[in-house]
Amino acid sequence: MGNWLRRLRLHVDTLGYSSQQKKILAGGVLAFTLAYVGRLNLSAALPGLSAHFALTGAQSGLFQTAFAVVYAAGQLVNGVIADRVNPRRHILCGLFFSAACNLLMGALNSVWLLSVVWAANGLAQSMLWAPIVRLLALYFTGRTRVSASFLLSFTLVAGHFLAWLIAGLMNSLLSYRFSFFVPGAGLMLCVIPVWRLLPGRVSEESLRVREQRKGSMLMLMRTGFAWLLLIGVANGFVRDGVMAWGPYVLSEGGQSFSASLIIPVLNLFGLLLGRAAFRLMHGRGRQFCLAMFALSALLSLTLAPARGLWLLAFLLGTVCALMYGVNPVLTTLFPLEYDRLGMVGLTAGLLDSAIYVGSALAGVLGGAIEGAAGYAGLYMSWAAAGALGVGFCAAALRGRREPGASAEG
């Protein structure tokens, strides 16, 4: 681990970040890693929580559905707010609110109150991404923007590891309550370092952008942004469909649940290889996404005939990893295209919201498909979503207009 951290630090130093950019990046990585721990801990805590309250499968699924719906709606609101308020204050409010929700999850004894609190956690978590993308727009340019975007995307993988590790251990050694208490305490403790690392004042550049804001929803749609939203829905359906159903598929019939741990490992490689592929394609984001969706759809077709636990785990992880490779382009680099319109926060919020619409569909629609057609039907739904993603990317290429040109025209 020490060697890995030293290499990461050397990599960051060679990218030419200023001291302020390094502090912003450190604050963002810390905030979002712990935020994911306070969001993804539910899956590891759910077995203990379900057993304690004797919940049915449908009742257990209510927590994730409530979170996804409120999170998606919250992104719409916070995307608008992010372009108008101080990013640091916005992020700190989200962290504090999420910490409080996690602590309440460990303390309450009513299932319905718990579902309301977890939905409120969705609102708290929706306050985080749009303002950090706004900070990238304000303080990073060119090559540093691209590299910072990919570095921030690693927080999802790190957060997943830590969430499963911490919440799983707490659930096994103590009780499900500590699967929420410990992440809640971690979120609360990180408020002070994040406050110190992120800039407290709105920069002069931010003021200029606000004064020159030209964007409107009509202009946004004229740039082909609607196709990007549909790409986000397809991405969320496949990515979170695998994350939600993969462990169940691999552990069915008493098979080893440890095989599912290959999925987050491959997600890390998906981000690394995605960045390399993005460079090879000279930063053509829509073409890059099209290629990733095509590969994901093809691999999804191989899941049903796959024989052997580890082969299936590898294929599931690869399908998911390809969608993780798309994630930084979709959630960060596409919104940064709208900097000239002064709509970075709004577009970041809208795209993240679209991904979670796909995530919610992966749970509800995916469950219905699995019940009607089994796992083979579920795999086919991921292939179909990948094919739709290819079509949406092709349409985005054909209908694309530069945001600045749209604003002026």
mmCIF file of C-alpha atoms in Angstrom:
data_model
loop_
_atom_site.group_PDB
_atom_site.id
_atom_site.type_symbol
_atom_site.label_atom_id
_atom_site.label_comp_id
_atom_site.label_asym_id
_atom_site.label_seq_id
_atom_site.Cartn_x
_atom_site.Cartn_y
_atom_site.Cartn_z
ATOM 1 C CA MET A 1 0.000 0.000 0.000
ATOM 2 C CA GLY A 2 2.852 2.374 0.856
ATOM 3 C CA ASN A 3 4.502 1.839 -2.534
ATOM 4 C CA TRP A 4 1.154 2.399 -4.290
ATOM 5 C CA LEU A 5 0.617 5.690 -2.439
ATOM 6 C CA ARG A 6 4.131 6.881 -3.271
ATOM 7 C CA ARG A 7 3.573 6.081 -6.943
ATOM 8 C CA LEU A 8 0.250 7.911 -6.900
ATOM 9 C CA ARG A 9 1.897 10.946 -5.315
ATOM 10 C CA LEU A 10 4.681 10.862 -7.926
ATOM 11 C CA HIS A 11 2.043 10.590 -10.669
ATOM 12 C CA VAL A 12 0.186 13.607 -9.282
ATOM 13 C CA ASP A 13 3.426 15.609 -9.022
ATOM 14 C CA THR A 14 4.295 14.939 -12.678
ATOM 15 C CA LEU A 15 0.937 16.257 -13.908
ATOM 16 C CA GLY A 16 1.832 19.859 -13.111
ATOM 17 C CA TYR A 17 -0.883 20.637 -10.579
ATOM 18 C CA SER A 18 -0.556 23.864 -8.617
ATOM 19 C CA SER A 19 -0.591 23.684 -4.817
ATOM 20 C CA GLN A 20 -4.189 24.910 -4.802
ATOM 21 C CA GLN A 21 -5.233 22.287 -7.352
ATOM 22 C CA LYS A 22 -3.609 19.568 -5.236
ATOM 23 C CA LYS A 23 -5.554 20.722 -2.173
ATOM 24 C CA ILE A 24 -8.840 20.767 -4.094
ATOM 25 C CA LEU A 25 -8.144 17.322 -5.493
ATOM 26 C CA ALA A 26 -7.224 15.973 -2.039
ATOM 27 C CA GLY A 27 -10.386 17.458 -0.552
ATOM 28 C CA GLY A 28 -12.517 16.000 -3.323
ATOM 29 C CA VAL A 29 -10.966 12.534 -3.039
ATOM 30 C CA LEU A 30 -11.409 12.488 0.752
ATOM 31 C CA ALA A 31 -14.986 13.776 0.629
ATOM 32 C CA PHE A 32 -16.196 11.441 -2.103
ATOM 33 C CA THR A 33 -14.435 8.314 -0.870
ATOM 34 C CA LEU A 34 -16.090 8.636 2.542
ATOM 35 C CA ALA A 35 -19.366 9.730 0.956
ATOM 36 C CA TYR A 36 -19.472 6.488 -1.024
ATOM 37 C CA VAL A 37 -18.754 4.554 2.181
ATOM 38 C CA GLY A 38 -21.806 6.279 3.693
ATOM 39 C CA ARG A 39 -23.895 5.259 0.694
ATOM 40 C CA LEU A 40 -22.702 1.806 -0.346
ATOM 41 C CA ASN A 41 -22.609 0.450 3.215
ATOM 42 C CA LEU A 42 -26.289 -0.438 2.881
ATOM 43 C CA SER A 43 -25.636 -3.568 0.789
ATOM 44 C CA ALA A 44 -23.294 -5.025 3.429
ATOM 45 C CA ALA A 45 -25.579 -4.016 6.311
ATOM 46 C CA LEU A 46 -28.808 -5.184 4.677
ATOM 47 C CA PRO A 47 -28.564 -8.902 5.638
ATOM 48 C CA GLY A 48 -28.277 -8.016 9.319
ATOM 49 C CA LEU A 49 -30.906 -5.287 9.111
ATOM 50 C CA SER A 50 -33.318 -7.569 7.238
ATOM 51 C CA ALA A 51 -32.828 -10.387 9.746
ATOM 52 C CA HIS A 52 -33.312 -8.038 12.717
ATOM 53 C CA PHE A 53 -36.635 -6.709 11.417
ATOM 54 C CA ALA A 54 -37.681 -9.928 9.593
ATOM 55 C CA LEU A 55 -38.056 -8.060 6.299
ATOM 56 C CA THR A 56 -39.200 -9.587 3.040
ATOM 57 C CA GLY A 57 -37.184 -9.135 -0.138
ATOM 58 C CA ALA A 58 -39.550 -6.408 -1.348
ATOM 59 C CA GLN A 59 -39.282 -4.549 1.977
ATOM 60 C CA SER A 60 -35.481 -4.781 1.873
ATOM 61 C CA GLY A 61 -35.464 -3.402 -1.667
ATOM 62 C CA LEU A 62 -37.445 -0.381 -0.528
ATOM 63 C CA PHE A 63 -34.330 1.183 0.988
ATOM 64 C CA GLN A 64 -32.326 1.233 -2.252
ATOM 65 C CA THR A 65 -35.324 2.301 -4.327
ATOM 66 C CA ALA A 66 -36.089 5.193 -1.962
ATOM 67 C CA PHE A 67 -32.452 6.286 -2.015
ATOM 68 C CA ALA A 68 -32.152 6.143 -5.824
ATOM 69 C CA VAL A 69 -35.387 8.051 -6.475
ATOM 70 C CA VAL A 70 -34.604 10.849 -4.004
ATOM 71 C CA TYR A 71 -30.965 11.008 -5.126
ATOM 72 C CA ALA A 72 -31.977 11.382 -8.773
ATOM 73 C CA ALA A 73 -34.477 14.138 -7.906
ATOM 74 C CA GLY A 74 -31.961 15.822 -5.600
ATOM 75 C CA GLN A 75 -29.396 15.996 -8.380
ATOM 76 C CA LEU A 76 -31.794 18.085 -10.454
ATOM 77 C CA VAL A 77 -32.172 20.620 -7.647
ATOM 78 C CA ASN A 78 -28.558 20.641 -6.532
ATOM 79 C CA GLY A 79 -27.306 20.879 -10.094
ATOM 80 C CA VAL A 80 -29.076 24.244 -10.378
ATOM 81 C CA ILE A 81 -27.890 25.369 -6.936
ATOM 82 C CA ALA A 82 -24.264 24.370 -7.629
ATOM 83 C CA ASP A 83 -23.852 27.082 -10.266
ATOM 84 C CA ARG A 84 -24.963 29.780 -7.798
ATOM 85 C CA VAL A 85 -23.495 29.006 -4.348
ATOM 86 C CA ASN A 86 -20.089 28.477 -2.801
ATOM 87 C CA PRO A 87 -18.994 24.894 -3.672
ATOM 88 C CA ARG A 88 -17.246 24.274 -0.337
ATOM 89 C CA ARG A 89 -20.312 25.203 1.690
ATOM 90 C CA HIS A 90 -22.488 23.033 -0.558
ATOM 91 C CA ILE A 91 -20.226 19.987 -0.129
ATOM 92 C CA LEU A 92 -19.849 20.408 3.636
ATOM 93 C CA CYS A 93 -23.632 20.566 4.088
ATOM 94 C CA GLY A 94 -23.996 17.316 2.151
ATOM 95 C CA LEU A 95 -21.296 15.553 4.193
ATOM 96 C CA PHE A 96 -22.757 16.675 7.530
ATOM 97 C CA PHE A 97 -26.302 15.751 6.507
ATOM 98 C CA SER A 98 -25.205 12.306 5.256
ATOM 99 C CA ALA A 99 -23.255 11.674 8.471
ATOM 100 C CA ALA A 100 -26.353 12.473 10.523
ATOM 101 C CA CYS A 101 -28.484 10.130 8.387
ATOM 102 C CA ASN A 102 -26.045 7.244 8.851
ATOM 103 C CA LEU A 103 -25.933 7.758 12.611
ATOM 104 C CA LEU A 104 -29.736 7.753 12.723
ATOM 105 C CA MET A 105 -29.833 4.538 10.676
ATOM 106 C CA GLY A 106 -27.894 2.838 13.435
ATOM 107 C CA ALA A 107 -30.077 4.253 16.204
ATOM 108 C CA LEU A 108 -33.687 3.970 15.008
ATOM 109 C CA ASN A 109 -35.947 0.956 15.507
ATOM 110 C CA SER A 110 -38.740 1.615 13.010
ATOM 111 C CA VAL A 111 -38.494 0.193 9.480
ATOM 112 C CA TRP A 112 -40.519 3.044 8.005
ATOM 113 C CA LEU A 113 -38.449 5.687 9.781
ATOM 114 C CA LEU A 114 -35.299 3.936 8.557
ATOM 115 C CA SER A 115 -36.549 4.031 4.954
ATOM 116 C CA VAL A 116 -37.336 7.758 5.303
ATOM 117 C CA VAL A 117 -33.887 8.446 6.761
ATOM 118 C CA TRP A 118 -32.173 6.484 3.988
ATOM 119 C CA ALA A 119 -34.161 8.439 1.421
ATOM 120 C CA ALA A 120 -32.970 11.617 3.170
ATOM 121 C CA ASN A 121 -29.421 10.277 2.816
ATOM 122 C CA GLY A 122 -30.059 10.196 -0.931
ATOM 123 C CA LEU A 123 -30.832 13.918 -0.782
ATOM 124 C CA ALA A 124 -27.679 14.581 1.269
ATOM 125 C CA GLN A 125 -25.491 12.604 -1.131
ATOM 126 C CA SER A 126 -26.969 14.474 -4.100
ATOM 127 C CA MET A 127 -25.381 17.671 -2.731
ATOM 128 C CA LEU A 128 -21.828 16.480 -3.415
ATOM 129 C CA TRP A 129 -21.023 15.753 -7.056
ATOM 130 C CA ALA A 130 -22.229 18.877 -8.890
ATOM 131 C CA PRO A 131 -20.206 21.325 -6.722
ATOM 132 C CA ILE A 132 -16.969 19.333 -7.105
ATOM 133 C CA VAL A 133 -17.400 19.357 -10.904
ATOM 134 C CA ARG A 134 -17.970 23.103 -10.575
ATOM 135 C CA LEU A 135 -14.623 23.371 -8.748
ATOM 136 C CA LEU A 136 -12.953 21.459 -11.592
ATOM 137 C CA ALA A 137 -14.412 23.947 -14.062
ATOM 138 C CA LEU A 138 -13.169 26.910 -12.020
ATOM 139 C CA TYR A 139 -9.676 25.787 -11.071
ATOM 140 C CA PHE A 140 -8.566 23.193 -13.653
ATOM 141 C CA THR A 141 -7.963 23.531 -17.379
ATOM 142 C CA GLY A 142 -6.825 21.355 -20.261
ATOM 143 C CA ARG A 143 -4.790 18.294 -19.321
ATOM 144 C CA THR A 144 -5.219 18.800 -15.585
ATOM 145 C CA ARG A 145 -9.015 18.728 -15.991
ATOM 146 C CA VAL A 146 -8.916 15.351 -17.717
ATOM 147 C CA SER A 147 -6.459 13.798 -15.262
ATOM 148 C CA ALA A 148 -8.319 15.183 -12.221
ATOM 149 C CA SER A 149 -11.596 13.804 -13.588
ATOM 150 C CA PHE A 150 -10.177 10.291 -13.843
ATOM 151 C CA LEU A 151 -8.462 10.511 -10.438
ATOM 152 C CA LEU A 152 -11.755 11.516 -8.799
ATOM 153 C CA SER A 153 -13.497 8.569 -10.444
ATOM 154 C CA PHE A 154 -11.299 6.199 -8.406
ATOM 155 C CA THR A 155 -13.166 7.311 -5.285
ATOM 156 C CA LEU A 156 -16.097 5.105 -6.340
ATOM 157 C CA VAL A 157 -13.892 2.013 -6.429
ATOM 158 C CA ALA A 158 -12.108 2.905 -3.184
ATOM 159 C CA GLY A 159 -15.432 3.732 -1.554
ATOM 160 C CA HIS A 160 -16.890 0.399 -2.614
ATOM 161 C CA PHE A 161 -13.969 -1.521 -1.127
ATOM 162 C CA LEU A 162 -14.090 0.410 2.141
ATOM 163 C CA ALA A 163 -17.879 0.228 2.378
ATOM 164 C CA TRP A 164 -17.948 -3.550 1.934
ATOM 165 C CA LEU A 165 -14.951 -3.997 4.247
ATOM 166 C CA ILE A 166 -16.094 -1.724 7.091
ATOM 167 C CA ALA A 167 -19.824 -2.438 6.951
ATOM 168 C CA GLY A 168 -19.273 -6.153 6.385
ATOM 169 C CA LEU A 169 -16.902 -6.465 9.332
ATOM 170 C CA MET A 170 -19.156 -4.421 11.609
ATOM 171 C CA ASN A 171 -22.177 -6.478 10.600
ATOM 172 C CA SER A 172 -20.300 -9.739 11.272
ATOM 173 C CA LEU A 173 -18.438 -8.789 14.453
ATOM 174 C CA LEU A 174 -20.913 -6.454 16.175
ATOM 175 C CA SER A 175 -24.273 -5.712 14.542
ATOM 176 C CA TYR A 176 -25.745 -4.046 11.480
ATOM 177 C CA ARG A 177 -26.064 -0.829 13.529
ATOM 178 C CA PHE A 178 -22.284 -0.349 13.516
ATOM 179 C CA SER A 179 -22.316 -0.701 9.723
ATOM 180 C CA PHE A 180 -23.947 2.748 9.846
ATOM 181 C CA PHE A 181 -22.386 4.174 13.027
ATOM 182 C CA VAL A 182 -18.778 3.823 11.811
ATOM 183 C CA PRO A 183 -19.293 5.384 8.329
ATOM 184 C CA GLY A 184 -21.401 8.124 9.949
ATOM 185 C CA ALA A 185 -18.597 8.946 12.384
ATOM 186 C CA GLY A 186 -16.065 8.913 9.532
ATOM 187 C CA LEU A 187 -18.157 11.344 7.508
ATOM 188 C CA MET A 188 -18.519 13.652 10.497
ATOM 189 C CA LEU A 189 -14.767 13.617 11.174
ATOM 190 C CA CYS A 190 -13.864 14.403 7.547
ATOM 191 C CA VAL A 191 -15.839 17.672 7.591
ATOM 192 C CA ILE A 192 -12.934 19.628 9.141
ATOM 193 C CA PRO A 193 -10.141 18.500 6.741
ATOM 194 C CA VAL A 194 -12.418 19.004 3.730
ATOM 195 C CA TRP A 195 -13.270 22.498 5.015
ATOM 196 C CA ARG A 196 -9.548 23.281 5.206
ATOM 197 C CA LEU A 197 -8.669 21.816 1.809
ATOM 198 C CA LEU A 198 -11.396 23.292 -0.380
ATOM 199 C CA PRO A 199 -11.324 27.000 -1.315
ATOM 200 C CA GLY A 200 -13.548 29.181 0.834
ATOM 201 C CA ARG A 201 -14.022 32.079 -1.557
ATOM 202 C CA VAL A 202 -15.639 32.128 -4.973
ATOM 203 C CA SER A 203 -12.880 32.953 -7.427
ATOM 204 C CA GLU A 204 -12.888 35.940 -9.772
ATOM 205 C CA GLU A 205 -13.249 33.510 -12.652
ATOM 206 C CA SER A 206 -16.451 32.217 -11.091
ATOM 207 C CA LEU A 207 -17.829 35.750 -10.888
ATOM 208 C CA ARG A 208 -17.063 36.329 -14.546
ATOM 209 C CA VAL A 209 -18.797 33.101 -15.542
ATOM 210 C CA ARG A 210 -21.863 34.079 -13.518
ATOM 211 C CA GLU A 211 -22.012 37.511 -15.157
ATOM 212 C CA GLN A 212 -21.657 36.012 -18.655
ATOM 213 C CA ARG A 213 -24.047 33.108 -18.197
ATOM 214 C CA LYS A 214 -25.784 32.459 -21.509
ATOM 215 C CA GLY A 215 -27.294 29.042 -20.987
ATOM 216 C CA SER A 216 -30.909 27.940 -20.947
ATOM 217 C CA MET A 217 -32.565 24.531 -21.068
ATOM 218 C CA LEU A 218 -33.513 25.143 -24.709
ATOM 219 C CA MET A 219 -29.884 25.881 -25.603
ATOM 220 C CA LEU A 220 -28.815 22.837 -23.635
ATOM 221 C CA MET A 221 -31.074 20.519 -25.602
ATOM 222 C CA ARG A 222 -29.943 22.050 -28.903
ATOM 223 C CA THR A 223 -26.420 20.794 -28.184
ATOM 224 C CA GLY A 224 -27.624 17.181 -28.166
ATOM 225 C CA PHE A 225 -27.619 16.983 -24.378
ATOM 226 C CA ALA A 226 -30.770 14.821 -24.316
ATOM 227 C CA TRP A 227 -28.770 11.993 -25.916
ATOM 228 C CA LEU A 228 -26.182 12.285 -23.132
ATOM 229 C CA LEU A 229 -28.968 11.858 -20.566
ATOM 230 C CA LEU A 230 -30.116 8.659 -22.291
ATOM 231 C CA ILE A 231 -26.514 7.427 -22.327
ATOM 232 C CA GLY A 232 -26.490 8.018 -18.567
ATOM 233 C CA VAL A 233 -29.654 5.933 -18.060
ATOM 234 C CA ALA A 234 -28.177 3.040 -20.071
ATOM 235 C CA ASN A 235 -24.908 3.301 -18.146
ATOM 236 C CA GLY A 236 -26.654 3.187 -14.761
ATOM 237 C CA PHE A 237 -28.853 0.236 -15.782
ATOM 238 C CA VAL A 238 -25.907 -1.955 -16.770
ATOM 239 C CA ARG A 239 -23.355 -0.763 -14.183
ATOM 240 C CA ASP A 240 -25.588 -0.908 -11.126
ATOM 241 C CA GLY A 241 -27.491 -3.905 -12.452
ATOM 242 C CA VAL A 242 -24.283 -5.946 -12.310
ATOM 243 C CA MET A 243 -23.318 -4.477 -8.932
ATOM 244 C CA ALA A 244 -26.739 -5.277 -7.472
ATOM 245 C CA TRP A 245 -27.312 -8.729 -8.990
ATOM 246 C CA GLY A 246 -23.766 -10.015 -9.465
ATOM 247 C CA PRO A 247 -23.208 -11.095 -5.839
ATOM 248 C CA TYR A 248 -26.590 -12.877 -5.767
ATOM 249 C CA VAL A 249 -25.878 -14.719 -9.012
ATOM 250 C CA LEU A 250 -22.459 -15.837 -7.815
ATOM 251 C CA SER A 251 -23.556 -16.891 -4.328
ATOM 252 C CA GLU A 252 -26.684 -18.818 -5.380
ATOM 253 C CA GLY A 253 -26.821 -22.444 -4.452
ATOM 254 C CA GLY A 254 -24.172 -22.149 -1.767
ATOM 255 C CA GLN A 255 -21.444 -21.116 -4.174
ATOM 256 C CA SER A 256 -18.592 -18.966 -2.946
ATOM 257 C CA PHE A 257 -19.605 -15.355 -2.353
ATOM 258 C CA SER A 258 -15.896 -14.425 -2.453
ATOM 259 C CA ALA A 259 -16.019 -14.726 -6.232
ATOM 260 C CA SER A 260 -18.084 -11.530 -6.289
ATOM 261 C CA LEU A 261 -15.099 -9.580 -4.927
ATOM 262 C CA ILE A 262 -13.526 -9.852 -8.368
ATOM 263 C CA ILE A 263 -16.122 -7.353 -9.617
ATOM 264 C CA PRO A 264 -14.826 -4.250 -7.745
ATOM 265 C CA VAL A 265 -11.241 -5.308 -8.541
ATOM 266 C CA LEU A 266 -12.039 -5.348 -12.244
ATOM 267 C CA ASN A 267 -13.840 -2.012 -11.881
ATOM 268 C CA LEU A 268 -10.503 -0.499 -10.881
ATOM 269 C CA PHE A 269 -8.872 -1.897 -14.007
ATOM 270 C CA GLY A 270 -11.848 -0.647 -16.006
ATOM 271 C CA LEU A 271 -11.106 2.901 -14.903
ATOM 272 C CA LEU A 272 -7.381 2.537 -15.681
ATOM 273 C CA LEU A 273 -7.930 0.958 -19.090
ATOM 274 C CA GLY A 274 -10.747 3.389 -19.802
ATOM 275 C CA ARG A 275 -8.389 6.296 -19.288
ATOM 276 C CA ALA A 276 -5.791 4.709 -21.585
ATOM 277 C CA ALA A 277 -8.441 4.065 -24.262
ATOM 278 C CA PHE A 278 -9.727 7.627 -23.897
ATOM 279 C CA ARG A 279 -6.214 8.906 -24.603
ATOM 280 C CA LEU A 280 -5.780 6.605 -27.596
ATOM 281 C CA MET A 281 -9.017 7.990 -29.012
ATOM 282 C CA HIS A 282 -7.643 11.526 -28.517
ATOM 283 C CA GLY A 283 -10.333 12.540 -26.039
ATOM 284 C CA ARG A 284 -13.289 11.834 -28.318
ATOM 285 C CA GLY A 285 -15.736 11.175 -25.524
ATOM 286 C CA ARG A 286 -18.782 10.107 -27.527
ATOM 287 C CA GLN A 287 -16.805 7.690 -29.708
ATOM 288 C CA PHE A 288 -15.160 6.301 -26.571
ATOM 289 C CA CYS A 289 -18.518 5.700 -24.881
ATOM 290 C CA LEU A 290 -19.878 4.044 -28.032
ATOM 291 C CA ALA A 291 -16.968 1.565 -28.061
ATOM 292 C CA MET A 292 -17.403 0.760 -24.347
ATOM 293 C CA PHE A 293 -21.141 0.142 -24.727
ATOM 294 C CA ALA A 294 -20.571 -2.101 -27.764
ATOM 295 C CA LEU A 295 -18.060 -4.252 -25.877
ATOM 296 C CA SER A 296 -20.342 -4.400 -22.840
ATOM 297 C CA ALA A 297 -23.317 -5.541 -24.939
ATOM 298 C CA LEU A 298 -21.279 -8.265 -26.651
ATOM 299 C CA LEU A 299 -19.877 -9.578 -23.372
ATOM 300 C CA SER A 300 -23.351 -9.619 -21.806
ATOM 301 C CA LEU A 301 -24.374 -12.129 -24.470
ATOM 302 C CA THR A 302 -21.656 -14.515 -23.219
ATOM 303 C CA LEU A 303 -22.927 -14.570 -19.609
ATOM 304 C CA ALA A 304 -25.734 -17.132 -20.034
ATOM 305 C CA PRO A 305 -23.595 -19.811 -21.741
ATOM 306 C CA ALA A 306 -20.617 -19.210 -19.404
ATOM 307 C CA ARG A 307 -19.628 -22.292 -17.406
ATOM 308 C CA GLY A 308 -17.739 -22.104 -14.136
ATOM 309 C CA LEU A 309 -18.039 -19.745 -11.192
ATOM 310 C CA TRP A 310 -14.850 -17.790 -11.761
ATOM 311 C CA LEU A 311 -15.385 -17.400 -15.501
ATOM 312 C CA LEU A 312 -18.853 -16.002 -14.833
ATOM 313 C CA ALA A 313 -17.447 -13.686 -12.146
ATOM 314 C CA PHE A 314 -14.770 -12.458 -14.566
ATOM 315 C CA LEU A 315 -17.301 -11.784 -17.327
ATOM 316 C CA LEU A 316 -19.694 -10.006 -14.954
ATOM 317 C CA GLY A 317 -16.827 -7.887 -13.649
ATOM 318 C CA THR A 318 -15.676 -7.009 -17.157
ATOM 319 C CA VAL A 319 -19.175 -5.932 -18.236
ATOM 320 C CA CYS A 320 -19.364 -3.700 -15.168
ATOM 321 C CA ALA A 321 -15.782 -2.434 -15.591
ATOM 322 C CA LEU A 322 -16.534 -1.178 -19.095
ATOM 323 C CA MET A 323 -19.367 0.924 -17.682
ATOM 324 C CA TYR A 324 -17.067 2.203 -14.935
ATOM 325 C CA GLY A 325 -14.689 3.311 -17.674
ATOM 326 C CA VAL A 326 -17.518 5.394 -19.149
ATOM 327 C CA ASN A 327 -18.364 6.965 -15.781
ATOM 328 C CA PRO A 328 -15.722 9.760 -15.538
ATOM 329 C CA VAL A 329 -16.369 10.861 -19.120
ATOM 330 C CA LEU A 330 -20.104 10.964 -18.549
ATOM 331 C CA THR A 331 -20.180 12.562 -15.085
ATOM 332 C CA THR A 332 -17.261 15.000 -15.360
ATOM 333 C CA LEU A 333 -15.866 15.596 -18.840
ATOM 334 C CA PHE A 334 -19.226 15.997 -20.606
ATOM 335 C CA PRO A 335 -20.473 18.564 -18.019
ATOM 336 C CA LEU A 336 -17.214 20.522 -18.389
ATOM 337 C CA GLU A 337 -18.094 21.054 -22.068
ATOM 338 C CA TYR A 338 -20.800 23.448 -20.818
ATOM 339 C CA ASP A 339 -18.438 25.759 -18.949
ATOM 340 C CA ARG A 340 -18.937 28.514 -21.564
ATOM 341 C CA LEU A 341 -22.664 28.470 -20.862
ATOM 342 C CA GLY A 342 -22.122 28.675 -17.098
ATOM 343 C CA MET A 343 -24.055 25.410 -16.704
ATOM 344 C CA VAL A 344 -21.441 22.979 -15.406
ATOM 345 C CA GLY A 345 -23.221 22.303 -12.116
ATOM 346 C CA LEU A 346 -26.613 21.853 -13.769
ATOM 347 C CA THR A 347 -25.354 19.453 -16.441
ATOM 348 C CA ALA A 348 -23.333 17.461 -13.884
ATOM 349 C CA GLY A 349 -26.428 17.126 -11.715
ATOM 350 C CA LEU A 350 -28.652 16.147 -14.631
ATOM 351 C CA LEU A 351 -26.241 13.483 -15.884
ATOM 352 C CA ASP A 352 -25.697 11.996 -12.431
ATOM 353 C CA SER A 353 -29.469 11.990 -11.985
ATOM 354 C CA ALA A 354 -29.902 10.131 -15.282
ATOM 355 C CA ILE A 355 -27.439 7.461 -14.151
ATOM 356 C CA TYR A 356 -29.466 6.887 -11.000
ATOM 357 C CA VAL A 357 -32.675 6.655 -12.998
ATOM 358 C CA GLY A 358 -30.961 3.754 -14.751
ATOM 359 C CA SER A 359 -29.877 2.401 -11.371
ATOM 360 C CA ALA A 360 -33.454 2.498 -10.066
ATOM 361 C CA LEU A 361 -34.653 0.705 -13.222
ATOM 362 C CA ALA A 362 -31.946 -1.916 -12.735
ATOM 363 C CA GLY A 363 -33.479 -2.782 -9.391
ATOM 364 C CA VAL A 364 -37.190 -2.635 -10.241
ATOM 365 C CA LEU A 365 -37.211 -3.669 -13.905
ATOM 366 C CA GLY A 366 -34.256 -6.016 -13.468
ATOM 367 C CA GLY A 367 -36.074 -7.789 -10.645
ATOM 368 C CA ALA A 368 -39.200 -8.190 -12.766
ATOM 369 C CA ILE A 369 -37.189 -9.584 -15.694
ATOM 370 C CA GLU A 370 -35.296 -12.000 -13.454
ATOM 371 C CA GLY A 371 -38.572 -13.218 -11.953
ATOM 372 C CA ALA A 372 -40.112 -13.803 -15.388
ATOM 373 C CA ALA A 373 -37.129 -15.086 -17.390
ATOM 374 C CA GLY A 374 -34.433 -15.974 -14.859
ATOM 375 C CA TYR A 375 -30.829 -14.869 -14.948
ATOM 376 C CA ALA A 376 -30.646 -15.426 -18.725
ATOM 377 C CA GLY A 377 -33.318 -12.761 -19.160
ATOM 378 C CA LEU A 378 -31.446 -10.441 -16.835
ATOM 379 C CA TYR A 379 -28.258 -10.854 -18.879
ATOM 380 C CA MET A 380 -30.194 -10.144 -22.075
ATOM 381 C CA SER A 381 -31.563 -6.937 -20.539
ATOM 382 C CA TRP A 382 -27.977 -5.744 -19.966
ATOM 383 C CA ALA A 383 -27.092 -6.616 -23.557
ATOM 384 C CA ALA A 384 -30.148 -4.692 -24.768
ATOM 385 C CA ALA A 385 -29.228 -1.678 -22.610
ATOM 386 C CA GLY A 386 -25.692 -1.803 -24.018
ATOM 387 C CA ALA A 387 -27.077 -1.865 -27.571
ATOM 388 C CA LEU A 388 -29.316 1.093 -26.767
ATOM 389 C CA GLY A 389 -26.250 2.869 -25.362
ATOM 390 C CA VAL A 390 -24.499 2.364 -28.706
ATOM 391 C CA GLY A 391 -27.485 3.898 -30.485
ATOM 392 C CA PHE A 392 -27.632 6.847 -28.090
ATOM 393 C CA CYS A 393 -23.889 7.506 -28.542
ATOM 394 C CA ALA A 394 -24.271 7.401 -32.336
ATOM 395 C CA ALA A 395 -27.192 9.845 -32.125
ATOM 396 C CA ALA A 396 -25.164 12.102 -29.816
ATOM 397 C CA LEU A 397 -22.390 12.167 -32.411
ATOM 398 C CA ARG A 398 -24.761 13.059 -35.240
ATOM 399 C CA GLY A 399 -26.725 15.667 -33.303
ATOM 400 C CA ARG A 400 -23.869 17.303 -31.418
ATOM 401 C CA ARG A 401 -23.437 21.067 -31.467
ATOM 402 C CA GLU A 402 -20.765 22.949 -29.571
ATOM 403 C CA PRO A 403 -22.247 24.496 -26.395
ATOM 404 C CA GLY A 404 -20.669 27.850 -27.090
ATOM 405 C CA ALA A 405 -21.914 27.902 -30.652
ATOM 406 C CA SER A 406 -25.401 26.985 -29.523
ATOM 407 C CA ALA A 407 -25.425 29.801 -27.052
ATOM 408 C CA GLU A 408 -24.355 32.330 -29.618
ATOM 409 C CA GLY A 409 -26.698 31.037 -32.289
#
